Structures are given as structure tokens and as C-alpha cells.
GROMACS .gro file of N, CA and C in nm:
model
  519
    1MET      N    1   0.752   1.885   5.184
    1MET     CA    2   0.784   1.746   5.147
    1MET      C    3   0.659   1.682   5.080
    2LYS      N    4   0.540   1.721   5.119
    2LYS     CA    5   0.419   1.658   5.063
    2LYS      C    6   0.405   1.698   4.917
    3TYR      N    7   0.453   1.822   4.881
    3TYR     CA    8   0.444   1.860   4.745
    3TYR      C    9   0.532   1.783   4.654
    4ILE      N   10   0.646   1.735   4.701
    4ILE     CA   11   0.741   1.655   4.622
    4ILE      C   12   0.673   1.527   4.581
    5ARG      N   13   0.594   1.467   4.667
    5ARG     CA   14   0.521   1.343   4.633
    5ARG      C   15   0.399   1.370   4.540
    6LEU      N   16   0.342   1.487   4.559
    6LEU     CA   17   0.219   1.522   4.486
    6LEU      C   18   0.252   1.544   4.338
    7ILE      N   19   0.365   1.608   4.306
    7ILE     CA   20   0.391   1.641   4.166
    7ILE      C   21   0.405   1.515   4.079
    8PRO      N   22   0.477   1.412   4.116
    8PRO     CA   23   0.481   1.292   4.027
    8PRO      C   24   0.343   1.230   4.015
    9ALA      N   25   0.261   1.229   4.121
    9ALA     CA   26   0.133   1.170   4.112
    9ALA      C   27   0.047   1.244   4.015
   10LEU      N   28   0.050   1.380   4.015
   10LEU     CA   29  -0.023   1.460   3.927
   10LEU      C   30   0.021   1.436   3.782
   11LEU      N   31   0.153   1.433   3.766
   11LEU     CA   32   0.209   1.405   3.624
   11LEU      C   33   0.159   1.272   3.574
   12LEU      N   34   0.164   1.173   3.657
   12LEU     CA   35   0.119   1.040   3.620
   12LEU      C   36  -0.029   1.041   3.579
   13GLY      N   37  -0.107   1.106   3.658
   13GLY     CA   38  -0.252   1.121   3.628
   13GLY      C   39  -0.280   1.193   3.502
   14VAL      N   40  -0.209   1.299   3.477
   14VAL     CA   41  -0.222   1.378   3.351
   14VAL      C   42  -0.186   1.286   3.230
   15MET      N   43  -0.071   1.219   3.244
   15MET     CA   44  -0.026   1.139   3.135
   15MET      C   45  -0.125   1.023   3.102
   16LEU      N   46  -0.180   0.965   3.204
   16LEU     CA   47  -0.276   0.856   3.184
   16LEU      C   48  -0.405   0.899   3.115
   17THR      N   49  -0.449   1.016   3.153
   17THR     CA   50  -0.574   1.065   3.096
   17THR      C   51  -0.549   1.132   2.963
   18ALA      N   52  -0.435   1.183   2.936
   18ALA     CA   53  -0.397   1.245   2.807
   18ALA      C   54  -0.372   1.148   2.698
   19CYS      N   55  -0.324   1.028   2.731
   19CYS     CA   56  -0.290   0.934   2.631
   19CYS      C   57  -0.414   0.873   2.567
   20ASP      N   58  -0.416   0.866   2.430
   20ASP     CA   59  -0.522   0.800   2.363
   20ASP      C   60  -0.481   0.662   2.342
   21THR      N   61  -0.573   0.574   2.375
   21THR     CA   62  -0.544   0.431   2.342
   21THR      C   63  -0.573   0.406   2.203
   22THR      N   64  -0.533   0.294   2.155
   22THR     CA   65  -0.555   0.255   2.016
   22THR      C   66  -0.704   0.233   1.994
   23LYS      N   67  -0.771   0.178   2.098
   23LYS     CA   68  -0.917   0.159   2.081
   23LYS      C   69  -0.987   0.293   2.067
   24LYS      N   70  -0.950   0.393   2.150
   24LYS     CA   71  -1.016   0.523   2.139
   24LYS      C   72  -0.993   0.589   2.003
   25LEU      N   73  -0.869   0.575   1.956
   25LEU     CA   74  -0.840   0.634   1.825
   25LEU      C   75  -0.923   0.569   1.719
   26TYR      N   76  -0.936   0.439   1.730
   26TYR     CA   77  -1.013   0.359   1.627
   26TYR      C   78  -1.154   0.402   1.632
   27GLU      N   79  -1.210   0.409   1.754
   27GLU     CA   80  -1.352   0.449   1.774
   27GLU      C   81  -1.380   0.591   1.722
   28ALA      N   82  -1.279   0.673   1.730
   28ALA     CA   83  -1.290   0.815   1.681
   28ALA      C   84  -1.266   0.820   1.528
   29GLN      N   85  -1.241   0.705   1.464
   29GLN     CA   86  -1.218   0.691   1.326
   29GLN      C   87  -1.088   0.771   1.283
   30GLU      N   88  -0.993   0.766   1.373
   30GLU     CA   89  -0.858   0.828   1.344
   30GLU      C   90  -0.774   0.713   1.296
   31TYR      N   91  -0.804   0.663   1.184
   31TYR     CA   92  -0.745   0.536   1.130
   31TYR      C   93  -0.590   0.554   1.104
   32ASP      N   94  -0.553   0.661   1.045
   32ASP     CA   95  -0.416   0.689   1.020
   32ASP      C   96  -0.330   0.696   1.150
   33GLN      N   97  -0.389   0.754   1.250
   33GLN     CA   98  -0.317   0.764   1.383
   33GLN      C   99  -0.303   0.626   1.442
   34VAL      N  100  -0.405   0.540   1.427
   34VAL     CA  101  -0.390   0.402   1.479
   34VAL      C  102  -0.274   0.334   1.410
   35ILE      N  103  -0.266   0.348   1.277
   35ILE     CA  104  -0.158   0.287   1.201
   35ILE      C  105  -0.020   0.340   1.242
   36GLN      N  106  -0.014   0.478   1.249
   36GLN     CA  107   0.114   0.541   1.295
   36GLN      C  108   0.159   0.502   1.431
   37ARG      N  109   0.066   0.477   1.521
   37ARG     CA  110   0.092   0.444   1.660
   37ARG      C  111   0.140   0.301   1.675
   38VAL      N  112   0.074   0.205   1.603
   38VAL     CA  113   0.097   0.064   1.625
   38VAL      C  114   0.197   0.005   1.532
   39ALA      N  115   0.201   0.051   1.410
   39ALA     CA  116   0.290  -0.009   1.305
   39ALA      C  117   0.440  -0.015   1.351
   40PRO      N  118   0.495   0.089   1.399
   40PRO     CA  119   0.636   0.082   1.440
   40PRO      C  120   0.664  -0.025   1.552
   41GLU      N  121   0.565  -0.044   1.640
   41GLU     CA  122   0.585  -0.143   1.745
   41GLU      C  123   0.581  -0.287   1.683
   42VAL      N  124   0.484  -0.310   1.592
   42VAL     CA  125   0.477  -0.438   1.525
   42VAL      C  126   0.600  -0.466   1.443
   43CYS      N  127   0.652  -0.365   1.378
   43CYS     CA  128   0.777  -0.381   1.297
   43CYS      C  129   0.890  -0.411   1.387
   44LYS      N  130   0.892  -0.372   1.511
   44LYS     CA  131   0.996  -0.400   1.605
   44LYS      C  132   0.980  -0.542   1.673
   45GLY      N  133   0.874  -0.600   1.640
   45GLY     CA  134   0.840  -0.737   1.697
   45GLY      C  135   0.754  -0.740   1.819
   46LYS      N  136   0.705  -0.624   1.861
   46LYS     CA  137   0.620  -0.615   1.982
   46LYS      C  138   0.478  -0.629   1.925
   47MET      N  139   0.420  -0.744   1.942
   47MET     CA  140   0.289  -0.776   1.884
   47MET      C  141   0.188  -0.792   1.997
   48ASN      N  142   0.078  -0.716   1.971
   48ASN     CA  143  -0.037  -0.724   2.059
   48ASN      C  144  -0.158  -0.754   1.962
   49ASP      N  145  -0.224  -0.872   1.983
   49ASP     CA  146  -0.324  -0.913   1.892
   49ASP      C  147  -0.438  -0.805   1.876
   50LYS      N  148  -0.479  -0.738   1.990
   50LYS     CA  149  -0.582  -0.636   1.981
   50LYS      C  150  -0.538  -0.530   1.889
   51ASP      N  151  -0.415  -0.475   1.917
   51ASP     CA  152  -0.370  -0.362   1.838
   51ASP      C  153  -0.353  -0.402   1.686
   52ILE      N  154  -0.308  -0.521   1.661
   52ILE     CA  155  -0.301  -0.570   1.521
   52ILE      C  156  -0.431  -0.570   1.458
   53ASN      N  157  -0.538  -0.613   1.525
   53ASN     CA  158  -0.671  -0.618   1.471
   53ASN      C  159  -0.721  -0.472   1.444
   54TYR      N  160  -0.684  -0.376   1.534
   54TYR     CA  161  -0.718  -0.240   1.508
   54TYR      C  162  -0.651  -0.186   1.385
   55VAL      N  163  -0.518  -0.216   1.376
   55VAL     CA  164  -0.445  -0.169   1.253
   55VAL      C  165  -0.507  -0.233   1.129
   56ALA      N  166  -0.539  -0.358   1.127
   56ALA     CA  167  -0.598  -0.423   1.009
   56ALA      C  168  -0.728  -0.354   0.972
   57ALA      N  169  -0.813  -0.336   1.069
   57ALA     CA  170  -0.944  -0.272   1.043
   57ALA      C  171  -0.924  -0.126   0.993
   58SER      N  172  -0.831  -0.059   1.058
   58SER     CA  173  -0.804   0.078   1.020
   58SER      C  174  -0.753   0.091   0.880
   59TYR      N  175  -0.658   0.001   0.847
   59TYR     CA  176  -0.600   0.003   0.717
   59TYR      C  177  -0.703  -0.023   0.607
   60HIS      N  178  -0.786  -0.117   0.623
   60HIS     CA  179  -0.887  -0.152   0.529
   60HIS      C  180  -0.997  -0.040   0.524
   61LYS      N  181  -1.040   0.011   0.635
   61LYS     CA  182  -1.149   0.111   0.631
   61LYS      C  183  -1.097   0.242   0.573
   62ALA      N  184  -0.978   0.280   0.608
   62ALA     CA  185  -0.920   0.409   0.557
   62ALA      C  186  -0.897   0.400   0.404
   63ASN      N  187  -0.847   0.287   0.361
   63ASN     CA  188  -0.820   0.271   0.215
   63ASN      C  189  -0.954   0.261   0.138
   64GLN      N  190  -1.053   0.195   0.196
   64GLN     CA  191  -1.181   0.192   0.131
   64GLN      C  192  -1.246   0.326   0.115
   65ALA      N  193  -1.235   0.408   0.226
   65ALA     CA  194  -1.296   0.539   0.222
   65ALA      C  195  -1.223   0.626   0.119
   66ASP      N  196  -1.089   0.617   0.119
   66ASP     CA  197  -1.015   0.697   0.018
   66ASP      C  198  -1.046   0.651  -0.122
   67HIS      N  199  -1.056   0.518  -0.146
   67HIS     CA  200  -1.085   0.465  -0.280
   67HIS      C  201  -1.220   0.520  -0.324
   68GLU      N  202  -1.324   0.510  -0.236
   68GLU     CA  203  -1.455   0.558  -0.277
   68GLU      C  204  -1.456   0.707  -0.307
   69ARG      N  205  -1.387   0.779  -0.225
   69ARG     CA  206  -1.375   0.924  -0.247
   69ARG      C  207  -1.308   0.959  -0.383
   70ILE      N  208  -1.208   0.888  -0.409
   70ILE     CA  209  -1.130   0.907  -0.535
   70ILE      C  210  -1.225   0.872  -0.655
   71GLN      N  211  -1.295   0.772  -0.647
   71GLN     CA  212  -1.389   0.737  -0.750
   71GLN      C  213  -1.501   0.849  -0.772
   72ALA      N  214  -1.547   0.898  -0.660
   72ALA     CA  215  -1.645   0.998  -0.665
   72ALA      C  216  -1.595   1.129  -0.727
   73LEU      N  217  -1.469   1.158  -0.688
   73LEU     CA  218  -1.405   1.285  -0.743
   73LEU      C  219  -1.382   1.272  -0.892
   74LYS      N  220  -1.333   1.153  -0.934
   74LYS     CA  221  -1.301   1.132  -1.075
   74LYS      C  222  -1.430   1.145  -1.156
   75ALA      N  223  -1.541   1.093  -1.105
   75ALA     CA  224  -1.667   1.096  -1.174
   75ALA      C  225  -1.713   1.235  -1.203
   76THR      N  226  -1.675   1.335  -1.123
   76THR     CA  227  -1.717   1.477  -1.153
   76THR      C  228  -1.652   1.532  -1.276
   77GLY      N  229  -1.534   1.477  -1.316
   77GLY     CA  230  -1.467   1.529  -1.432
   77GLY      C  231  -1.417   1.670  -1.420
   78GLN      N  232  -1.419   1.724  -1.302
   78GLN     CA  233  -1.364   1.858  -1.275
   78GLN      C  234  -1.207   1.860  -1.257
   79PRO      N  235  -1.144   1.958  -1.315
   79PRO     CA  236  -0.999   1.963  -1.294
   79PRO      C  237  -0.946   1.995  -1.159
   80ASP      N  238  -1.034   2.065  -1.077
   80ASP     CA  239  -0.993   2.107  -0.946
   80ASP      C  240  -0.993   1.996  -0.841
   81VAL      N  241  -1.036   1.873  -0.885
   81VAL     CA  242  -1.038   1.761  -0.788
   81VAL      C  243  -0.903   1.683  -0.771
   82TRP      N  244  -0.814   1.709  -0.874
   82TRP     CA  245  -0.698   1.628  -0.879
   82TRP      C  246  -0.600   1.650  -0.759
   83PRO      N  247  -0.587   1.769  -0.697
   83PRO     CA  248  -0.505   1.783  -0.580
   83PRO      C  249  -0.553   1.685  -0.467
   84GLU      N  250  -0.683   1.678  -0.443
   84GLU     CA  251  -0.733   1.593  -0.339
   84GLU      C  252  -0.713   1.446  -0.378
   85ILE      N  253  -0.737   1.414  -0.506
   85ILE     CA  254  -0.713   1.279  -0.544
   85ILE      C  255  -0.568   1.235  -0.518
   86TYR      N  256  -0.477   1.325  -0.551
   86TYR     CA  257  -0.337   1.289  -0.535
   86TYR      C  258  -0.298   1.271  -0.381
   87GLN      N  259  -0.360   1.358  -0.302
   87GLN     CA  260  -0.337   1.351  -0.156
   87GLN      C  261  -0.391   1.221  -0.096
   88ARG      N  262  -0.497   1.177  -0.150
   88ARG     CA  263  -0.562   1.050  -0.103
   88ARG      C  264  -0.482   0.931  -0.149
   89TYR      N  265  -0.423   0.936  -0.274
   89TYR     CA  266  -0.333   0.833  -0.315
   89TYR      C  267  -0.211   0.826  -0.223
   90CYS      N  268  -0.157   0.947  -0.187
   90CYS     CA  269  -0.042   0.954  -0.098
   90CYS      C  270  -0.074   0.891   0.038
   91SER      N  271  -0.195   0.913   0.089
   91SER     CA  272  -0.230   0.855   0.210
   91SER      C  273  -0.241   0.699   0.202
   92MET      N  274  -0.290   0.652   0.092
   92MET     CA  275  -0.304   0.507   0.076
   92MET      C  276  -0.161   0.445   0.060
   93LYS      N  277  -0.076   0.508  -0.010
   93LYS     CA  278   0.062   0.458  -0.031
   93LYS      C  279   0.135   0.462   0.107
   94GLY      N  280   0.107   0.569   0.186
   94GLY     CA  281   0.169   0.577   0.316
   94GLY      C  282   0.127   0.468   0.406
   95ARG      N  283   0.002   0.434   0.409
   95ARG     CA  284  -0.048   0.320   0.491
   95ARG      C  285   0.014   0.186   0.445
   96ASN      N  286   0.018   0.175   0.311
   96ASN     CA  287   0.073   0.054   0.250
   96ASN      C  288   0.224   0.041   0.295
   97ASP      N  289   0.297   0.148   0.287
   97ASP     CA  290   0.441   0.143   0.324
   97ASP      C  291   0.463   0.119   0.474
   98ALA      N  292   0.375   0.171   0.552
   98ALA     CA  293   0.380   0.155   0.700
   98ALA      C  294   0.368   0.007   0.739
   99LEU      N  295   0.298  -0.068   0.665
   99LEU     CA  296   0.269  -0.211   0.696
   99LEU      C  297   0.366  -0.305   0.628
  100LYS      N  298   0.455  -0.253   0.539
  100LYS     CA  299   0.548  -0.331   0.460
  100LYS      C  300   0.637  -0.424   0.551
  101CYS      N  301   0.679  -0.368   0.668
  101CYS     CA  302   0.775  -0.443   0.754
  101CYS      C  303   0.702  -0.544   0.844
  102PHE      N  304   0.576  -0.552   0.837
  102PHE     CA  305   0.505  -0.656   0.919
  102PHE      C  306   0.551  -0.797   0.884
  103PRO      N  307   0.553  -0.885   0.982
  103PRO     CA  308   0.588  -1.024   0.949
  103PRO      C  309   0.478  -1.082   0.853
  104LYS      N  310   0.528  -1.175   0.768
  104LYS     CA  311   0.437  -1.232   0.671
  104LYS      C  312   0.311  -1.299   0.728
  105GLU      N  313   0.327  -1.362   0.840
  105GLU     CA  314   0.204  -1.428   0.903
  105GLU      C  315   0.106  -1.317   0.951
  106VAL      N  316   0.152  -1.205   0.999
  106VAL     CA  317   0.063  -1.098   1.035
  106VAL      C  318  -0.006  -1.039   0.915
  107LYS      N  319   0.069  -1.016   0.807
  107LYS     CA  320   0.009  -0.960   0.687
  107LYS      C  321  -0.101  -1.058   0.635
  108LYS      N  322  -0.066  -1.184   0.635
  108LYS     CA  323  -0.165  -1.286   0.587
  108LYS      C  324  -0.287  -1.285   0.677
  109GLY      N  325  -0.272  -1.275   0.804
  109GLY     CA  326  -0.382  -1.280   0.895
  109GLY      C  327  -0.475  -1.153   0.880
  110MET      N  328  -0.417  -1.045   0.838
  110MET     CA  329  -0.497  -0.921   0.821
  110MET      C  330  -0.541  -0.897   0.678
  111ASN      N  331  -0.516  -0.992   0.592
  111ASN     CA  332  -0.550  -0.985   0.450
  111ASN      C  333  -0.485  -0.867   0.387
  112TYR      N  334  -0.362  -0.844   0.416
  112TYR     CA  335  -0.287  -0.734   0.358
  112TYR      C  336  -0.242  -0.768   0.216
  113VAL      N  337  -0.272  -0.682   0.124
  113VAL     CA  338  -0.227  -0.700  -0.015
  113VAL      C  339  -0.156  -0.575  -0.055
  114LYS      N  340  -0.033  -0.589  -0.101
  114LYS     CA  341   0.047  -0.470  -0.137
  114LYS      C  342  -0.022  -0.397  -0.255
  115LEU      N  343  -0.042  -0.270  -0.237
  115LEU     CA  344  -0.109  -0.191  -0.332
  115LEU      C  345  -0.009  -0.134  -0.434
  116ASP      N  346  -0.043  -0.144  -0.561
  116ASP     CA  347   0.051  -0.086  -0.661
  116ASP      C  348  -0.017   0.044  -0.707
  117LEU      N  349   0.023   0.149  -0.650
  117LEU     CA  350  -0.042   0.281  -0.677
  117LEU      C  351   0.046   0.373  -0.755
  118ASP      N  352   0.168   0.334  -0.795
  118ASP     CA  353   0.263   0.424  -0.858
  118ASP      C  354   0.211   0.486  -0.984
  119ASP      N  355   0.148   0.413  -1.077
  119ASP     CA  356   0.096   0.468  -1.199
  119ASP      C  357  -0.018   0.566  -1.170
  120ASP      N  358  -0.109   0.526  -1.084
  120ASP     CA  359  -0.221   0.613  -1.054
  120ASP      C  360  -0.178   0.742  -0.989
  121MET      N  361  -0.073   0.729  -0.901
  121MET     CA  362  -0.021   0.846  -0.829
  121MET      C  363   0.047   0.938  -0.925
  122MET      N  364   0.114   0.883  -1.024
  122MET     CA  365   0.193   0.971  -1.120
  122MET      C  366   0.086   1.052  -1.210
  123VAL      N  367  -0.021   0.981  -1.254
  123VAL     CA  368  -0.124   1.041  -1.331
  123VAL      C  369  -0.190   1.159  -1.252
  124ALA      N  370  -0.227   1.122  -1.124
  124ALA     CA  371  -0.296   1.217  -1.039
  124ALA      C  372  -0.203   1.335  -1.002
  125ARG      N  373  -0.078   1.314  -0.978
  125ARG     CA  374   0.015   1.416  -0.948
  125ARG      C  375   0.029   1.505  -1.068
  126ASN      N  376   0.049   1.457  -1.187
  126ASN     CA  377   0.064   1.537  -1.306
  126ASN      C  378  -0.060   1.624  -1.334
  127LYS      N  379  -0.177   1.563  -1.319
  127LYS     CA  380  -0.297   1.643  -1.339
  127LYS      C  381  -0.315   1.750  -1.229
  128ALA      N  382  -0.280   1.714  -1.112
  128ALA     CA  383  -0.294   1.808  -0.996
  128ALA      C  384  -0.189   1.926  -1.019
  129GLU      N  385  -0.068   1.893  -1.054
  129GLU     CA  386   0.028   1.998  -1.078
  129GLU      C  387  -0.014   2.084  -1.194
  130ASN      N  388  -0.065   2.026  -1.301
  130ASN     CA  389  -0.108   2.103  -1.413
  130ASN      C  390  -0.221   2.198  -1.375
  131PHE      N  391  -0.315   2.153  -1.297
  131PHE     CA  392  -0.423   2.237  -1.247
  131PHE      C  393  -0.372   2.357  -1.160
  132LEU      N  394  -0.283   2.320  -1.070
  132LEU     CA  395  -0.234   2.417  -0.974
  132LEU      C  396  -0.147   2.523  -1.051
  133VAL      N  397  -0.064   2.479  -1.140
  133VAL     CA  398   0.022   2.576  -1.216
  133VAL      C  399  -0.070   2.671  -1.299
  134ALA      N  400  -0.173   2.613  -1.365
  134ALA     CA  401  -0.269   2.695  -1.446
  134ALA      C  402  -0.337   2.796  -1.354
  135LYS      N  403  -0.378   2.749  -1.235
  135LYS     CA  404  -0.446   2.837  -1.139
  135LYS      C  405  -0.353   2.948  -1.090
  136ILE      N  406  -0.232   2.911  -1.060
  136ILE     CA  407  -0.131   3.014  -1.018
  136ILE      C  408  -0.111   3.115  -1.127
  137ASN      N  409  -0.085   3.071  -1.246
  137ASN     CA  410  -0.069   3.165  -1.360
  137ASN      C  411  -0.194   3.258  -1.378
  138GLN      N  412  -0.306   3.200  -1.370
  138GLN     CA  413  -0.431   3.275  -1.386
  138GLN      C  414  -0.439   3.387  -1.276
  139LEU      N  415  -0.411   3.352  -1.155
  139LEU     CA  416  -0.414   3.449  -1.045
  139LEU      C  417  -0.309   3.558  -1.054
  140LEU      N  418  -0.183   3.521  -1.098
  140LEU     CA  419  -0.080   3.610  -1.109
  140LEU      C  420  -0.101   3.709  -1.225
  141ALA      N  421  -0.171   3.665  -1.326
  141ALA     CA  422  -0.199   3.748  -1.438
  141ALA      C  423  -0.292   3.865  -1.395
  142LYS      N  424  -0.370   3.848  -1.298
  142LYS     CA  425  -0.463   3.953  -1.255
  142LYS      C  426  -0.382   4.066  -1.181
  143GLY      N  427  -0.272   4.034  -1.122
  143GLY     CA  428  -0.184   4.132  -1.065
  143GLY      C  429  -0.229   4.202  -0.938
  144THR      N  430  -0.331   4.154  -0.874
  144THR     CA  431  -0.374   4.211  -0.744
  144THR      C  432  -0.302   4.144  -0.630
  145LYS      N  433  -0.296   4.222  -0.529
  145LYS     CA  434  -0.233   4.167  -0.403
  145LYS      C  435  -0.311   4.043  -0.352
  146GLU      N  436  -0.441   4.050  -0.349
  146GLU     CA  437  -0.521   3.941  -0.303
  146GLU      C  438  -0.503   3.812  -0.386
  147ASP      N  439  -0.495   3.835  -0.519
  147ASP     CA  440  -0.476   3.723  -0.610
  147ASP      C  441  -0.333   3.666  -0.591
  148GLY      N  442  -0.241   3.751  -0.564
  148GLY     CA  443  -0.103   3.704  -0.536
  148GLY      C  444  -0.097   3.618  -0.409
  149GLN      N  445  -0.173   3.660  -0.311
  149GLN     CA  446  -0.169   3.581  -0.186
  149GLN      C  447  -0.242   3.451  -0.204
  150GLU      N  448  -0.347   3.451  -0.286
  150GLU     CA  449  -0.417   3.328  -0.320
  150GLU      C  450  -0.327   3.234  -0.400
  151ALA      N  451  -0.247   3.296  -0.486
  151ALA     CA  452  -0.152   3.208  -0.572
  151ALA      C  453  -0.047   3.147  -0.483
  152MET      N  454  -0.006   3.215  -0.379
  152MET     CA  455   0.093   3.161  -0.283
  152MET      C  456   0.033   3.037  -0.212
  153LYS      N  457  -0.092   3.033  -0.186
  153LYS     CA  458  -0.152   2.915  -0.126
  153LYS      C  459  -0.141   2.796  -0.216
  154PHE      N  460  -0.158   2.819  -0.342
  154PHE     CA  461  -0.145   2.710  -0.439
  154PHE      C  462   0.002   2.668  -0.455
  155VAL      N  463   0.093   2.765  -0.444
  155VAL     CA  464   0.237   2.728  -0.450
  155VAL      C  465   0.270   2.642  -0.336
  156ALA      N  466   0.214   2.677  -0.212
  156ALA     CA  467   0.238   2.594  -0.092
  156ALA      C  468   0.184   2.452  -0.110
  157GLN      N  469   0.077   2.446  -0.181
  157GLN     CA  470   0.017   2.306  -0.206
  157GLN      C  471   0.107   2.230  -0.294
  158LEU      N  472   0.170   2.293  -0.396
  158LEU     CA  473   0.260   2.227  -0.485
  158LEU      C  474   0.379   2.172  -0.401
  159VAL      N  475   0.433   2.253  -0.312
  159VAL     CA  476   0.545   2.211  -0.230
  159VAL      C  477   0.503   2.089  -0.146
  160ARG      N  478   0.385   2.086  -0.091
  160ARG     CA  479   0.337   1.971  -0.012
  160ARG      C  480   0.331   1.848  -0.106
  161PHE      N  481   0.303   1.866  -0.230
  161PHE     CA  482   0.297   1.750  -0.318
  161PHE      C  483   0.436   1.687  -0.332
  162TRP      N  484   0.541   1.771  -0.342
  162TRP     CA  485   0.670   1.725  -0.362
  162TRP      C  486   0.717   1.657  -0.228
  163GLN      N  487   0.670   1.705  -0.119
  163GLN     CA  488   0.707   1.636   0.006
  163GLN      C  489   0.633   1.503   0.015
  164CYS      N  490   0.510   1.506  -0.027
  164CYS     CA  491   0.436   1.374  -0.027
  164CYS      C  492   0.506   1.274  -0.115
  165LYS      N  493   0.562   1.315  -0.220
  165LYS     CA  494   0.635   1.221  -0.311
  165LYS      C  495   0.754   1.158  -0.235
  166ARG      N  496   0.820   1.246  -0.148
  166ARG     CA  497   0.932   1.192  -0.069
  166ARG      C  498   0.889   1.108   0.046
  167PHE      N  499   0.789   1.146   0.123
  167PHE     CA  500   0.760   1.083   0.249
  167PHE      C  501   0.640   0.989   0.241
  168HIS      N  502   0.551   1.004   0.146
  168HIS     CA  503   0.443   0.913   0.123
  168HIS      C  504   0.342   0.891   0.238
  169PHE      N  505   0.336   0.970   0.337
  169PHE     CA  506   0.239   0.946   0.437
  169PHE      C  507   0.169   1.088   0.476
  170ALA      N  508   0.075   1.119   0.393
  170ALA     CA  509  -0.003   1.236   0.423
  170ALA      C  510  -0.123   1.194   0.510
  171THR      N  511  -0.139   1.255   0.629
  171THR     CA  512  -0.245   1.213   0.722
  171THR      C  513  -0.365   1.296   0.712
  172GLY      N  514  -0.356   1.389   0.632
  172GLY     CA  515  -0.472   1.478   0.615
  172GLY      C  516  -0.473   1.544   0.482
  173ILE      N  517  -0.592   1.586   0.448
  173ILE     CA  518  -0.609   1.651   0.322
  173ILE      C  519  -0.613   1.797   0.340
   0.00000   0.00000   0.00000
């Protein structure tokens, strides 16, 4: 009988220690996870000022970091940077879309400005796809098994691009 009482207590303890709070995620610089965790609740009308502040800070910090990285990558002039640039644009669009449903007063309070990334994303996607297709063709022309396996990795990356186009929230590069 004692074991029956012990099991729920252990489960509760594990759940409490395993759960990451919004603050912990923010401090760990897991900005996209903060947004993914809090945004649906805010959209449902469940508002917690602390969590909204974490979302606002996460949104701005993550977008700023992505913007700076995009600028640095573009400055290199290398064709192999375009897949990462496109993924970063997808992340920015995903964050933007996640906050679309926030009430106007919340958006205003967090200095939310709708980002218009469609043109930049289209350019980045086209350049990334061109690079990947050229790389795939180059590898397949060699005809070795190793190069074929490497080409398949680039094909998988192309597939992820098409998924990003549909879902718009890539949380990792």
C-alpha cells in the first residue's frame, strides 16, 4: 500500500524537476523554445506578464542574432552560405508568425513590428536551391558511392527547404 502512494509522489517530483520554466529557457538562450512555449498560451488569452516579457525579449534577441548572422554571411560572397541564410529567414518568419495572433495591446507593449521577409526569403531560397542542385550534380557526376551519399545529404536539405516553406518555423540550423 505504501508503494501506491510513493509512485504518484515520485512522478510528481520527476515532472517538476524535468519541466523547464520559461525563465530557465530564456537564460539558456533557447529563445525559439520560449516563443513556442508561451505564444500559444497568449494566443488563447492566457496572459502572464513575466512570460510575455520573456517572449518579447526572446523575439527581439533571436531576430537580431539572425539578422546579424545573415549580414555576415552575405558579406562573404560565398555561394555555400545561402542554405543557412534561408534557414535563418525561415526562423525569423516563424517567430513573426507565432506572434501574429497576439492581442494588439500586447504587440504594442512589446514593440512588435510585422516583418516583411517574403522577398528576401524568395531570393535566399532560390540561391540556396541553385547552390544545392549544383553541388548535387557535381557529386553525382563523380559517380562514387561516397559522393552519392554526400549528394543525398544535400537532397535531404532541399526537402527541408520545401518543408520550411510550408511550416515557416525552423528552430535550428
